[in-house]
Short mmCIF file of C-alpha atoms and ligand atoms in Angstrom, two decimals:
data_model
loop_
_atom_site.label_atom_id
_atom_site.label_comp_id
_atom_site.label_asym_id
_atom_site.label_seq_id
_atom_site.Cartn_x
_atom_site.Cartn_y
_atom_site.Cartn_z
CA MET A 1 137.70 92.72 79.71
CA SER A 2 134.83 95.10 80.62
CA SER A 3 132.12 93.84 82.54
CA TYR A 4 128.71 92.98 81.62
CA LEU A 5 127.22 95.78 82.87
CA GLU A 6 129.41 97.96 81.18
CA ARG A 7 128.45 96.42 77.55
CA PHE A 8 124.99 96.34 78.63
CA LEU A 9 125.03 100.49 79.05
CA ALA A 10 127.24 101.06 76.03
CA GLY A 11 124.54 99.81 73.90
CA ASP A 12 124.97 95.75 73.50
CA ALA A 13 121.87 94.37 73.74
CA GLU A 14 123.15 90.95 74.46
CA PRO A 15 126.59 90.76 75.69
CA THR A 16 128.61 87.48 74.79
CA LEU A 17 128.62 85.08 78.11
CA PRO A 18 130.78 81.85 78.64
CA GLU A 19 128.51 79.36 78.00
CA MET A 20 130.26 76.99 81.01
CA LEU A 21 131.74 77.81 83.90
CA SER A 22 133.66 75.84 86.43
CA GLY A 23 131.60 73.46 88.23
CA GLY A 24 129.33 72.94 85.14
CA VAL A 25 127.52 76.10 85.71
CA ARG A 26 125.92 76.85 82.40
CA VAL A 27 124.88 80.39 81.48
CA ARG A 28 122.87 81.91 78.28
CA SER A 29 121.22 84.70 77.43
CA MET A 30 116.82 85.04 77.67
CA GLY A 31 116.78 88.17 76.05
CA GLU A 32 118.14 91.58 75.90
CA GLY A 33 119.40 92.25 79.88
CA LEU A 34 118.45 88.64 81.03
CA VAL A 35 120.63 86.27 81.99
CA CYS A 36 120.17 83.05 83.07
CA VAL A 37 122.73 80.81 84.86
CA GLU A 38 122.21 77.24 86.01
CA PRO A 39 124.15 75.02 87.90
CA SER A 40 123.57 71.13 87.32
CA GLN A 41 121.58 70.38 90.49
CA PRO A 42 119.76 73.47 91.80
CA ARG A 43 118.61 74.08 94.76
CA TYR A 44 115.98 76.45 94.17
CA ASP A 45 115.04 79.21 91.60
CA LEU A 46 115.73 82.75 92.06
CA LEU A 47 115.06 85.91 90.16
CA ILE A 48 116.40 89.25 90.64
CA SER A 49 115.13 92.12 89.16
CA SER A 50 116.21 95.57 88.57
CA GLY A 51 115.94 98.47 86.65
CA ILE A 52 112.44 98.44 86.05
CA HIS A 53 112.97 101.83 86.53
CA GLY A 54 116.05 102.86 84.66
CA ASN A 55 116.90 105.71 87.01
CA GLU A 56 117.37 103.42 89.95
CA THR A 57 121.03 102.41 89.70
CA ALA A 58 121.69 100.77 93.26
CA PRO A 59 120.04 97.72 92.76
CA ILE A 60 121.41 97.56 89.11
CA GLU A 61 125.14 97.89 90.65
CA LEU A 62 124.19 95.26 93.33
CA ALA A 63 122.44 92.60 91.26
CA CYS A 64 125.36 93.13 87.97
CA GLY A 65 127.99 92.95 91.09
CA LEU A 66 126.88 89.60 91.88
CA LEU A 67 126.32 88.31 88.40
CA GLN A 68 129.67 89.23 87.36
CA ALA A 69 130.65 87.44 90.81
CA ILE A 70 129.54 84.40 88.95
CA LEU A 71 130.11 84.85 85.17
CA ASP A 72 134.25 85.78 86.51
CA ASP A 73 134.52 82.11 88.79
CA ARG A 74 134.39 84.23 92.17
CA LEU A 75 131.16 82.91 93.02
CA VAL A 76 129.69 79.26 92.53
CA PRO A 77 125.59 79.14 93.07
CA GLN A 78 123.70 76.47 93.81
CA ALA A 79 120.76 78.03 92.68
CA ARG A 80 119.20 78.74 89.25
CA ILE A 81 119.01 82.43 88.60
CA LEU A 82 117.62 84.40 86.41
CA PHE A 83 119.12 88.51 86.63
CA ALA A 84 116.77 90.44 84.75
CA LEU A 85 117.34 94.02 83.78
CA GLY A 86 114.04 95.41 83.65
CA ASN A 87 113.68 98.43 81.20
CA PRO A 88 116.98 98.32 78.65
CA GLU A 89 116.19 101.95 77.05
CA ALA A 90 115.63 103.34 80.06
CA ILE A 91 118.58 102.29 81.96
CA ARG A 92 121.04 103.56 79.46
CA GLN A 93 119.14 106.80 79.40
CA GLY A 94 119.16 107.14 83.23
CA VAL A 95 115.22 107.67 83.44
CA ARG A 96 112.40 106.07 85.12
CA TYR A 97 110.55 105.50 82.18
CA LEU A 98 110.25 106.00 78.73
CA ASP A 99 106.46 105.98 77.46
CA ASP A 100 104.98 104.35 80.11
CA ASP A 101 105.53 102.97 83.75
CA LEU A 102 106.57 99.34 83.06
CA ASN A 103 105.75 98.72 86.92
CA ARG A 104 101.94 98.93 85.85
CA LEU A 105 101.75 97.04 83.10
CA PHE A 106 102.29 93.42 84.26
CA GLY A 107 99.28 91.17 83.97
CA LYS A 108 97.68 92.96 81.46
CA ASP A 109 95.33 92.25 78.53
CA PRO A 110 97.27 93.51 75.74
CA ALA A 111 94.64 95.06 73.93
CA ALA A 112 94.57 96.87 76.95
CA THR A 113 98.07 98.34 77.16
CA GLY A 114 98.92 99.32 73.55
CA GLN A 115 102.18 98.28 71.68
CA GLY A 116 104.34 101.11 72.95
CA PRO A 117 107.89 100.14 74.34
CA ALA A 118 106.78 99.54 78.02
CA ALA A 119 104.02 97.37 76.92
CA VAL A 120 106.28 95.24 74.42
CA ARG A 121 108.77 95.08 76.97
CA ALA A 122 106.13 94.20 79.87
CA ARG A 123 105.11 91.08 77.87
CA ILE A 124 108.68 90.02 76.94
CA LEU A 125 109.67 89.91 80.47
CA GLU A 126 106.31 87.97 81.30
CA SER A 127 107.20 85.27 78.83
CA ALA A 128 111.27 84.86 79.97
CA VAL A 129 109.63 84.57 83.49
CA ARG A 130 107.21 82.35 82.84
CA GLN A 131 110.28 80.32 80.75
CA PHE A 132 112.61 80.71 83.32
CA PHE A 133 110.37 79.15 86.25
CA SER A 134 108.65 76.22 84.18
CA GLU A 135 111.45 74.81 82.03
CA ARG A 136 113.37 72.41 84.53
CA GLY A 137 110.84 71.64 86.84
CA GLU A 138 109.56 72.60 90.12
CA ARG A 139 111.75 73.98 92.85
CA TRP A 140 110.80 76.50 95.71
CA ARG A 141 110.78 79.77 94.10
CA LEU A 142 111.79 83.52 95.06
CA HIS A 143 111.56 86.66 93.41
CA TYR A 144 113.05 90.08 94.52
CA ASP A 145 112.48 93.10 92.50
CA LEU A 146 114.70 95.70 93.56
CA HIS A 147 113.45 99.29 93.66
CA THR A 148 115.22 103.01 94.67
CA ALA A 149 112.48 105.64 95.07
CA ILE A 150 111.51 108.88 93.74
CA ARG A 151 110.84 110.34 97.09
CA GLY A 152 112.58 110.00 100.66
CA SER A 153 111.08 107.85 103.38
CA LYS A 154 110.68 107.97 107.10
CA ILE A 155 111.42 103.94 106.95
CA GLU A 156 114.36 103.48 104.84
CA LYS A 157 113.86 100.22 103.38
CA PHE A 158 110.22 98.99 102.39
CA ALA A 159 109.01 96.15 101.00
CA ILE A 160 105.61 95.50 99.60
CA TYR A 161 104.08 92.16 99.94
CA PRO A 162 102.09 91.37 96.35
CA PHE A 163 98.51 89.93 97.35
CA PRO A 164 98.10 86.57 98.31
CA HIS A 165 95.02 85.68 97.44
CA ASP A 166 93.90 82.42 99.39
CA ASP A 167 97.54 82.43 100.66
CA ALA A 168 98.83 83.07 104.19
CA PHE A 169 101.21 85.85 104.30
CA ASP A 170 104.33 83.78 105.07
CA GLU A 171 106.17 84.40 107.92
CA ALA A 172 109.28 83.19 107.17
CA GLU A 173 109.71 85.25 103.90
CA ILE A 174 109.16 88.37 106.42
CA ALA A 175 111.45 87.10 108.68
CA ARG A 176 113.87 86.94 105.53
CA LEU A 177 113.32 90.70 104.48
CA GLY A 178 113.96 91.30 108.18
CA ARG A 179 117.61 89.62 107.36
CA CYS A 180 118.29 91.71 103.96
CA GLY A 181 117.23 95.28 105.96
CA ILE A 182 113.60 95.97 105.60
CA GLU A 183 112.20 97.77 108.22
CA ALA A 184 108.72 97.43 107.00
CA VAL A 185 106.49 95.28 104.92
CA LEU A 186 103.02 96.70 103.40
CA LEU A 187 100.82 93.58 103.23
CA GLN A 188 98.53 94.47 100.20
CA SER A 189 94.79 93.56 99.80
CA LYS A 190 94.58 93.39 96.46
CA PRO A 191 95.68 92.33 92.68
CA SER A 192 98.47 94.96 91.36
CA PRO A 193 99.78 95.75 87.85
CA THR A 194 103.42 95.07 89.28
CA PHE A 195 105.94 92.60 88.52
CA SER A 196 106.51 91.08 91.82
CA TYR A 197 102.42 90.39 92.14
CA PHE A 198 102.98 89.04 88.54
CA THR A 199 105.81 86.18 89.57
CA ARG A 200 103.40 85.50 92.47
CA ARG A 201 100.37 85.31 90.75
CA HIS A 202 101.25 83.50 87.88
CA CYS A 203 105.14 81.32 87.95
CA GLY A 204 103.86 80.10 91.91
CA ALA A 205 107.14 82.59 93.45
CA HIS A 206 107.53 84.14 96.29
CA GLY A 207 107.13 87.73 94.74
CA PHE A 208 108.26 90.87 96.73
CA THR A 209 109.00 94.58 95.57
CA LEU A 210 111.98 95.90 97.80
CA GLU A 211 112.52 99.63 98.09
CA LEU A 212 115.57 100.56 99.26
CA GLY A 213 116.23 103.77 99.75
CA LYS A 214 116.79 107.22 96.99
CA ALA A 215 117.57 106.54 93.48
CA ARG A 216 120.19 108.22 92.57
CA PRO A 217 122.61 108.13 89.14
CA PHE A 218 125.38 105.38 88.75
CA GLY A 219 128.94 105.36 90.96
CA GLN A 220 126.48 107.97 92.94
CA ASN A 221 125.08 104.74 95.48
CA GLN A 222 127.47 105.65 98.95
CA ALA A 223 124.45 106.65 100.73
CA VAL A 224 122.06 103.33 99.92
CA ASP A 225 123.70 100.63 102.21
CA LEU A 226 122.45 96.95 101.23
CA ARG A 227 125.16 95.35 102.96
CA LEU A 228 122.55 93.14 104.63
CA LEU A 229 120.70 92.60 101.33
CA ALA A 230 123.84 91.99 99.52
CA ALA A 231 124.58 89.01 101.89
CA GLU A 232 121.48 87.46 102.30
CA LEU A 233 120.91 87.11 98.34
CA LEU A 234 125.15 86.40 98.69
CA ALA A 235 124.30 83.34 101.17
CA LEU A 236 121.02 82.16 98.76
CA ILE A 237 123.28 81.96 95.61
CA SER A 238 126.16 80.29 96.70
CA GLY A 239 123.44 77.81 99.62
CA GLU A 240 125.35 78.99 102.38
CA PRO A 241 122.51 79.07 105.28
CA ALA A 242 121.85 82.67 106.43
CA LEU A 243 123.12 84.17 109.53
CA ASP A 244 120.56 83.91 112.56
CA GLY A 245 120.26 87.03 114.56
CA VAL A 246 121.10 89.74 111.64
CA GLY A 247 118.45 92.42 110.18
CA VAL A 248 115.33 93.88 112.01
CA THR A 249 112.09 92.42 112.41
CA PRO A 250 109.55 94.33 110.16
CA THR A 251 107.08 96.65 111.10
CA LEU A 252 104.17 95.50 108.87
CA PHE A 253 101.59 97.80 107.62
CA SER A 254 98.17 97.38 105.28
CA VAL A 255 96.23 99.48 103.22
CA SER A 256 93.40 101.31 105.31
CA ARG A 257 92.39 103.82 102.24
CA GLU A 258 93.05 104.59 98.59
CA VAL A 259 92.77 108.09 98.02
CA ILE A 260 91.24 108.22 94.55
CA LYS A 261 91.42 111.73 92.35
CA GLN A 262 87.94 112.34 91.35
CA SER A 263 88.28 116.02 89.29
CA ASP A 264 91.04 118.52 87.96
CA ALA A 265 89.86 120.11 91.46
CA PHE A 266 91.96 117.50 93.27
CA VAL A 267 94.63 119.17 96.33
CA LEU A 268 96.67 116.97 98.53
CA HIS A 269 97.26 119.01 101.60
CA VAL A 270 100.61 117.33 102.01
CA ALA A 271 103.88 119.24 100.74
CA ASP A 272 105.19 117.93 97.22
CA ASP A 273 108.20 116.30 99.03
CA VAL A 274 106.89 114.59 101.99
CA GLU A 275 108.35 111.54 102.62
CA ASN A 276 106.94 108.40 102.35
CA PHE A 277 105.21 106.67 105.82
CA THR A 278 104.85 110.26 107.34
CA GLU A 279 102.47 110.45 110.02
CA LEU A 280 98.92 111.58 109.41
CA PRO A 281 97.09 113.18 112.31
CA GLN A 282 93.64 112.02 112.85
CA GLY A 283 90.87 114.58 111.67
CA MET A 284 93.07 115.92 109.08
CA THR A 285 91.82 116.45 105.90
CA LEU A 286 93.98 115.18 103.28
CA ALA A 287 92.49 116.21 99.91
CA ASP A 288 89.76 118.07 98.91
CA ASP A 289 87.88 117.27 95.37
CA ALA A 290 84.74 118.14 93.78
CA THR A 291 82.84 115.09 95.46
CA GLY A 292 83.89 116.19 98.75
CA SER A 293 86.89 115.90 101.48
CA PHE A 294 89.17 113.19 102.48
CA VAL A 295 89.32 112.97 106.36
CA VAL A 296 92.03 110.91 108.35
CA ASP A 297 90.08 108.91 110.06
CA GLU A 298 92.36 106.67 111.22
CA ILE A 299 94.36 106.07 114.13
CA ASP A 300 98.58 105.80 113.76
CA ALA A 301 97.90 106.44 109.95
CA ARG A 302 100.59 107.33 107.26
CA ILE A 303 100.85 108.30 103.78
CA VAL A 304 102.48 105.91 101.24
CA PHE A 305 103.14 106.74 97.36
CA PRO A 306 101.61 110.16 97.18
CA ASN A 307 101.09 111.53 93.56
CA PRO A 308 98.27 114.32 93.45
CA LYS A 309 99.68 114.62 89.30
CA VAL A 310 98.10 111.17 88.45
CA LYS A 311 95.41 111.08 85.80
CA ASN A 312 91.56 111.55 87.05
CA GLY A 313 90.34 108.49 88.75
CA LEU A 314 93.76 106.85 89.46
CA ARG A 315 95.38 106.69 92.50
CA ALA A 316 96.76 109.86 94.58
CA GLY A 317 98.04 107.65 97.34
CA LEU A 318 97.68 105.37 99.89
CA VAL A 319 96.54 105.41 103.47
CA VAL A 320 98.36 102.84 105.61
CA VAL A 321 98.02 102.02 109.32
CA PRO A 322 100.35 99.69 111.53
CA THR A 323 98.50 95.23 111.25
CA GLN A 324 99.83 91.81 112.63
CA LEU A 325 99.32 88.94 110.87
CA PRO A 326 96.07 87.21 111.03
CA THR A 327 96.45 84.40 113.66
CA ARG A 328 95.80 80.88 112.51
ZN1 ZN B 1 110.84 101.77 90.93
#
Protein backbone atom coordinates (compact mmCIF):
# COMPACT_ATOMS: atom_id res chain seq x y z
CA MET A 1 0.00 0.00 0.00
CA SER A 2 1.22 3.51 -0.67
CA SER A 3 2.40 5.71 2.19
CA TYR A 4 0.46 8.40 4.02
CA LEU A 5 2.54 11.07 2.25
CA GLU A 6 2.00 9.56 -1.21
CA ARG A 7 -1.76 9.48 -0.69
CA PHE A 8 -1.74 13.00 0.76
CA LEU A 9 0.27 14.35 -2.21
CA ALA A 10 -2.11 12.60 -4.61
CA GLY A 11 -4.90 14.76 -3.21
CA ASP A 12 -6.36 12.56 -0.48
CA ALA A 13 -7.24 15.13 2.22
CA GLU A 14 -7.52 12.58 5.02
CA PRO A 15 -5.92 9.26 4.05
CA THR A 16 -7.42 6.27 5.86
CA LEU A 17 -5.47 5.38 9.00
CA PRO A 18 -5.33 2.28 11.20
CA GLU A 19 -7.33 3.05 14.35
CA MET A 20 -5.19 1.07 16.73
CA LEU A 21 -1.57 -0.05 16.56
CA SER A 22 0.21 -2.67 18.61
CA GLY A 23 0.82 -1.67 22.21
CA GLY A 24 -2.54 0.09 22.35
CA VAL A 25 -1.45 3.17 20.40
CA ARG A 26 -4.47 5.05 19.05
CA VAL A 27 -4.32 6.89 15.73
CA ARG A 28 -6.75 9.50 14.46
CA SER A 29 -7.01 12.22 11.89
CA MET A 30 -7.64 15.72 13.26
CA GLY A 31 -8.23 17.15 9.78
CA GLU A 32 -6.36 17.54 6.53
CA GLY A 33 -2.66 16.88 7.08
CA LEU A 34 -3.15 16.40 10.84
CA VAL A 35 -2.47 12.99 12.38
CA CYS A 36 -2.45 12.34 16.13
CA VAL A 37 -0.91 9.21 17.66
CA GLU A 38 -1.50 8.44 21.32
CA PRO A 39 -0.02 5.71 23.49
CA SER A 40 -2.11 4.82 26.55
CA GLN A 41 0.50 6.21 29.01
CA PRO A 42 2.23 9.08 27.18
CA ARG A 43 5.31 10.66 28.74
CA TYR A 44 4.92 14.04 27.04
CA ASP A 45 3.32 15.78 24.05
CA LEU A 46 5.17 16.52 20.82
CA LEU A 47 4.02 18.66 17.90
CA ILE A 48 6.09 18.06 14.77
CA SER A 49 5.06 20.46 12.01
CA SER A 50 6.45 20.80 8.50
CA GLY A 51 5.32 22.25 5.19
CA ILE A 52 4.12 25.56 6.65
CA HIS A 53 5.95 26.66 3.50
CA GLY A 54 4.91 24.15 0.85
CA ASN A 55 8.21 23.89 -1.06
CA GLU A 56 10.30 23.02 2.02
CA THR A 57 10.29 19.30 1.35
CA ALA A 58 13.19 17.86 3.40
CA PRO A 59 11.36 18.38 6.71
CA ILE A 60 8.15 16.94 5.22
CA GLU A 61 10.03 13.81 4.16
CA LEU A 62 11.59 13.50 7.64
CA ALA A 63 8.32 14.01 9.55
CA CYS A 64 6.30 11.71 7.29
CA GLY A 65 9.05 9.07 7.51
CA LEU A 66 8.66 9.04 11.31
CA LEU A 67 4.87 8.98 11.03
CA GLN A 68 5.02 6.10 8.56
CA ALA A 69 7.33 4.09 10.83
CA ILE A 70 4.73 4.46 13.59
CA LEU A 71 1.82 3.53 11.28
CA ASP A 72 3.76 0.49 10.06
CA ASP A 73 4.45 -0.64 13.66
CA ARG A 74 8.20 -0.25 13.17
CA LEU A 75 8.37 2.50 15.82
CA VAL A 76 6.35 2.40 19.05
CA PRO A 77 5.76 5.92 20.39
CA GLN A 78 5.97 6.70 24.10
CA ALA A 79 4.76 10.25 23.46
CA ARG A 80 1.51 11.72 22.22
CA ILE A 81 2.41 13.25 18.88
CA LEU A 82 0.59 15.51 16.48
CA PHE A 83 2.12 15.43 13.02
CA ALA A 84 1.02 18.56 11.17
CA LEU A 85 1.50 19.22 7.46
CA GLY A 86 1.09 22.98 7.47
CA ASN A 87 -0.12 24.11 4.08
CA PRO A 88 -1.61 21.15 2.15
CA GLU A 89 -2.36 22.79 -1.20
CA ALA A 90 0.99 24.63 -1.31
CA ILE A 91 2.75 21.32 -0.53
CA ARG A 92 0.91 19.59 -3.42
CA GLN A 93 1.80 22.42 -5.80
CA GLY A 94 5.41 22.62 -4.56
CA VAL A 95 5.23 26.35 -3.81
CA ARG A 96 6.14 28.37 -0.72
CA TYR A 97 2.58 29.67 -0.37
CA LEU A 98 -0.50 30.43 -2.46
CA ASP A 99 -2.20 33.66 -1.41
CA ASP A 100 -0.24 34.67 1.68
CA ASP A 101 2.66 33.58 3.89
CA LEU A 102 1.12 31.24 6.47
CA ASN A 103 3.89 31.88 9.00
CA ARG A 104 2.89 35.56 9.30
CA LEU A 105 -0.73 34.82 10.20
CA PHE A 106 -0.71 33.05 13.57
CA GLY A 107 -2.30 34.59 16.64
CA LYS A 108 -3.84 37.40 14.64
CA ASP A 109 -7.32 38.85 14.84
CA PRO A 110 -9.35 37.21 12.01
CA ALA A 111 -10.73 40.65 11.17
CA ALA A 112 -7.18 41.73 10.29
CA THR A 113 -6.21 38.70 8.19
CA GLY A 114 -9.33 38.27 6.05
CA GLN A 115 -10.74 34.95 4.84
CA GLY A 116 -8.13 33.90 2.26
CA PRO A 117 -7.00 30.25 2.17
CA ALA A 118 -3.84 30.94 4.21
CA ALA A 119 -5.74 32.81 6.93
CA VAL A 120 -8.33 30.03 7.08
CA ARG A 121 -5.59 27.40 7.36
CA ALA A 122 -3.89 29.36 10.17
CA ARG A 123 -7.16 29.31 12.16
CA ILE A 124 -7.54 25.54 11.53
CA LEU A 125 -4.00 24.87 12.75
CA GLU A 126 -4.45 27.09 15.80
CA SER A 127 -7.61 25.28 16.82
CA ALA A 128 -6.10 21.82 16.17
CA VAL A 129 -3.00 22.48 18.29
CA ARG A 130 -5.05 24.07 21.09
CA GLN A 131 -7.21 20.92 21.12
CA PHE A 132 -4.21 18.57 20.94
CA PHE A 133 -2.42 20.24 23.85
CA SER A 134 -5.50 20.59 26.06
CA GLU A 135 -7.59 17.44 25.64
CA ARG A 136 -5.65 14.77 27.57
CA GLY A 137 -4.24 16.51 30.63
CA GLU A 138 -0.98 18.32 31.09
CA ARG A 139 2.48 17.05 30.31
CA TRP A 140 5.74 18.58 29.17
CA ARG A 141 5.21 19.95 25.64
CA LEU A 142 7.60 20.45 22.75
CA HIS A 143 6.94 21.91 19.29
CA TYR A 144 9.47 21.81 16.47
CA ASP A 145 8.29 23.70 13.37
CA LEU A 146 10.59 22.45 10.63
CA HIS A 147 11.67 24.63 7.71
CA THR A 148 14.30 24.98 5.04
CA ALA A 149 15.29 28.42 3.76
CA ILE A 150 14.96 30.24 0.43
CA ARG A 151 18.52 31.51 0.55
CA GLY A 152 21.79 29.96 1.57
CA SER A 153 23.16 30.58 5.04
CA LYS A 154 26.67 31.02 6.45
CA ILE A 155 25.27 29.02 9.35
CA GLU A 156 23.40 26.15 7.71
CA LYS A 157 21.17 25.05 10.57
CA PHE A 158 19.74 27.56 12.97
CA ALA A 159 16.72 27.92 15.22
CA ILE A 160 14.53 30.82 16.15
CA TYR A 161 13.66 30.94 19.83
CA PRO A 162 10.36 32.85 20.10
CA PHE A 163 10.10 35.65 22.63
CA PRO A 164 9.41 33.93 25.99
CA HIS A 165 7.94 37.02 27.69
CA ASP A 166 8.52 36.65 31.46
CA ASP A 167 10.12 33.21 31.17
CA ALA A 168 13.85 32.74 30.82
CA PHE A 169 15.40 31.26 27.68
CA ASP A 170 15.68 27.56 28.53
CA GLU A 171 19.27 26.27 28.55
CA ALA A 172 18.25 22.61 28.43
CA GLU A 173 16.18 23.24 25.30
CA ILE A 174 19.06 25.16 23.69
CA ALA A 175 21.27 22.14 24.45
CA ARG A 176 18.67 19.85 22.86
CA LEU A 177 18.75 22.03 19.73
CA GLY A 178 22.53 21.53 19.70
CA ARG A 179 22.00 17.76 19.80
CA CYS A 180 19.76 18.22 16.73
CA GLY A 181 22.72 19.77 14.89
CA ILE A 182 21.48 23.35 15.26
CA GLU A 183 24.56 25.59 15.12
CA ALA A 184 22.98 28.91 16.07
CA VAL A 185 19.92 30.08 17.98
CA LEU A 186 18.37 33.48 17.39
CA LEU A 187 16.77 34.73 20.61
CA GLN A 188 13.73 36.85 19.79
CA SER A 189 12.97 39.93 21.86
CA LYS A 190 9.38 40.55 20.82
CA PRO A 191 6.24 38.66 19.71
CA SER A 192 5.95 37.37 16.15
CA PRO A 193 3.09 35.95 14.04
CA THR A 194 4.71 32.51 13.65
CA PHE A 195 3.47 29.02 14.46
CA SER A 196 6.18 28.42 17.08
CA TYR A 197 5.46 31.71 18.87
CA PHE A 198 1.78 30.76 18.91
CA THR A 199 2.33 27.36 20.59
CA ARG A 200 4.74 28.90 23.10
CA ARG A 201 2.40 31.75 23.98
CA HIS A 202 -0.98 30.03 23.81
CA CYS A 203 -0.32 26.32 24.37
CA GLY A 204 2.46 26.28 26.99
CA ALA A 205 4.79 24.43 24.63
CA HIS A 206 8.51 24.84 24.13
CA GLY A 207 8.02 26.06 20.55
CA PHE A 208 10.90 26.53 18.12
CA THR A 209 11.30 27.30 14.42
CA LEU A 210 14.10 25.21 12.91
CA GLU A 211 15.82 26.28 9.66
CA LEU A 212 17.58 23.21 8.32
CA GLY A 213 19.26 24.08 5.03
CA LYS A 214 18.18 25.03 1.55
CA ALA A 215 14.73 24.25 0.12
CA ARG A 216 14.66 21.74 -2.75
CA PRO A 217 11.97 19.62 -4.45
CA PHE A 218 10.93 16.17 -3.17
CA GLY A 219 13.59 13.52 -3.72
CA GLN A 220 16.43 16.06 -4.10
CA ASN A 221 17.29 16.56 -0.45
CA GLN A 222 20.47 14.48 -0.25
CA ALA A 223 22.47 17.63 0.57
CA VAL A 224 20.26 18.41 3.57
CA ASP A 225 21.80 16.42 6.43
CA LEU A 226 19.11 15.84 9.03
CA ARG A 227 20.67 12.80 10.72
CA LEU A 228 21.19 14.47 14.11
CA LEU A 229 17.67 15.90 14.14
CA ALA A 230 16.25 12.54 13.08
CA ALA A 231 18.15 10.79 15.87
CA GLU A 232 16.93 13.26 18.52
CA LEU A 233 13.32 13.01 17.29
CA LEU A 234 13.57 9.23 17.29
CA ALA A 235 14.87 9.34 20.88
CA LEU A 236 12.03 11.65 21.92
CA ILE A 237 9.37 9.55 20.20
CA SER A 238 10.59 6.18 21.44
CA GLY A 239 11.31 7.44 24.95
CA GLU A 240 14.94 6.38 24.71
CA PRO A 241 17.41 8.68 26.46
CA ALA A 242 19.18 11.05 24.09
CA LEU A 243 22.85 10.42 23.45
CA ASP A 244 25.12 12.77 25.35
CA GLY A 245 28.05 14.38 23.62
CA VAL A 246 26.57 14.48 20.13
CA GLY A 247 25.82 17.63 18.18
CA VAL A 248 27.16 21.12 18.74
CA THR A 249 26.97 23.99 21.20
CA PRO A 250 24.84 26.59 19.43
CA THR A 251 26.10 30.15 19.09
CA LEU A 252 23.48 32.55 20.43
CA PHE A 253 22.40 35.69 18.60
CA SER A 254 19.95 38.45 19.45
CA VAL A 255 18.28 41.00 17.22
CA SER A 256 20.06 44.34 17.48
CA ARG A 257 17.87 46.25 15.04
CA GLU A 258 15.24 45.69 12.38
CA VAL A 259 15.73 47.32 9.00
CA ILE A 260 12.34 48.82 8.12
CA LYS A 261 11.55 49.75 4.53
CA GLN A 262 9.91 53.19 4.73
CA SER A 263 9.39 54.13 1.08
CA ASP A 264 9.72 53.08 -2.56
CA ALA A 265 13.16 54.74 -2.54
CA PHE A 266 14.46 51.99 -0.23
CA VAL A 267 17.71 50.32 -1.40
CA LEU A 268 19.39 47.48 0.49
CA HIS A 269 23.15 47.42 -0.21
CA VAL A 270 23.69 43.67 -0.19
CA ALA A 271 23.51 41.21 -3.11
CA ASP A 272 20.12 39.63 -3.84
CA ASP A 273 21.55 36.21 -3.01
CA VAL A 274 23.41 37.27 0.14
CA GLU A 275 23.46 34.42 2.62
CA ASN A 276 21.85 34.57 6.05
CA PHE A 277 24.36 35.41 8.80
CA THR A 278 26.72 37.20 6.40
CA GLU A 279 28.96 39.56 8.39
CA LEU A 280 28.32 43.31 8.08
CA PRO A 281 31.39 45.51 8.59
CA GLN A 282 31.00 48.26 11.20
CA GLY A 283 30.41 51.60 9.48
CA MET A 284 28.84 50.03 6.38
CA THR A 285 25.78 51.79 4.94
CA LEU A 286 23.38 48.85 4.84
CA ALA A 287 20.38 50.68 3.37
CA ASP A 288 19.27 54.03 2.01
CA ASP A 289 15.73 55.28 2.15
CA ALA A 290 13.79 58.51 1.68
CA THR A 291 14.10 59.04 5.43
CA GLY A 292 17.88 58.55 5.61
CA SER A 293 20.58 55.90 5.76
CA PHE A 294 20.90 52.78 7.90
CA VAL A 295 24.52 52.54 9.05
CA VAL A 296 25.88 49.47 10.81
CA ASP A 297 27.26 50.64 14.15
CA GLU A 298 27.24 47.21 15.82
CA ILE A 299 30.37 45.09 16.28
CA ASP A 300 30.18 41.55 14.82
CA ALA A 301 26.85 42.33 13.14
CA ARG A 302 25.29 39.89 10.68
CA ILE A 303 22.27 40.09 8.41
CA VAL A 304 19.37 37.62 8.61
CA PHE A 305 16.26 37.36 6.39
CA PRO A 306 17.14 40.26 4.02
CA ASN A 307 14.23 41.03 1.70
CA PRO A 308 14.07 44.51 0.07
CA LYS A 309 10.89 43.50 -1.82
CA VAL A 310 8.59 43.74 1.22
CA LYS A 311 5.83 46.34 1.32
CA ASN A 312 6.61 49.78 2.76
CA GLY A 313 6.49 49.82 6.55
CA LEU A 314 7.58 46.16 6.83
CA ARG A 315 10.83 44.51 7.89
CA ALA A 316 13.42 44.24 5.13
CA GLY A 317 16.01 42.45 7.25
CA LEU A 318 17.36 41.85 10.73
CA VAL A 319 20.73 42.94 12.07
CA VAL A 320 21.78 40.37 14.67
CA VAL A 321 24.73 40.24 17.06
CA PRO A 322 26.26 37.48 19.19
CA THR A 323 24.83 37.35 22.68
CA GLN A 324 24.86 35.26 25.83
CA LEU A 325 22.11 34.11 28.14
CA PRO A 326 21.52 36.59 30.91
CA THR A 327 22.94 35.24 34.16
CA ARG A 328 20.32 34.67 36.78
ZN1 LIG B 1 9.90 28.10 5.81
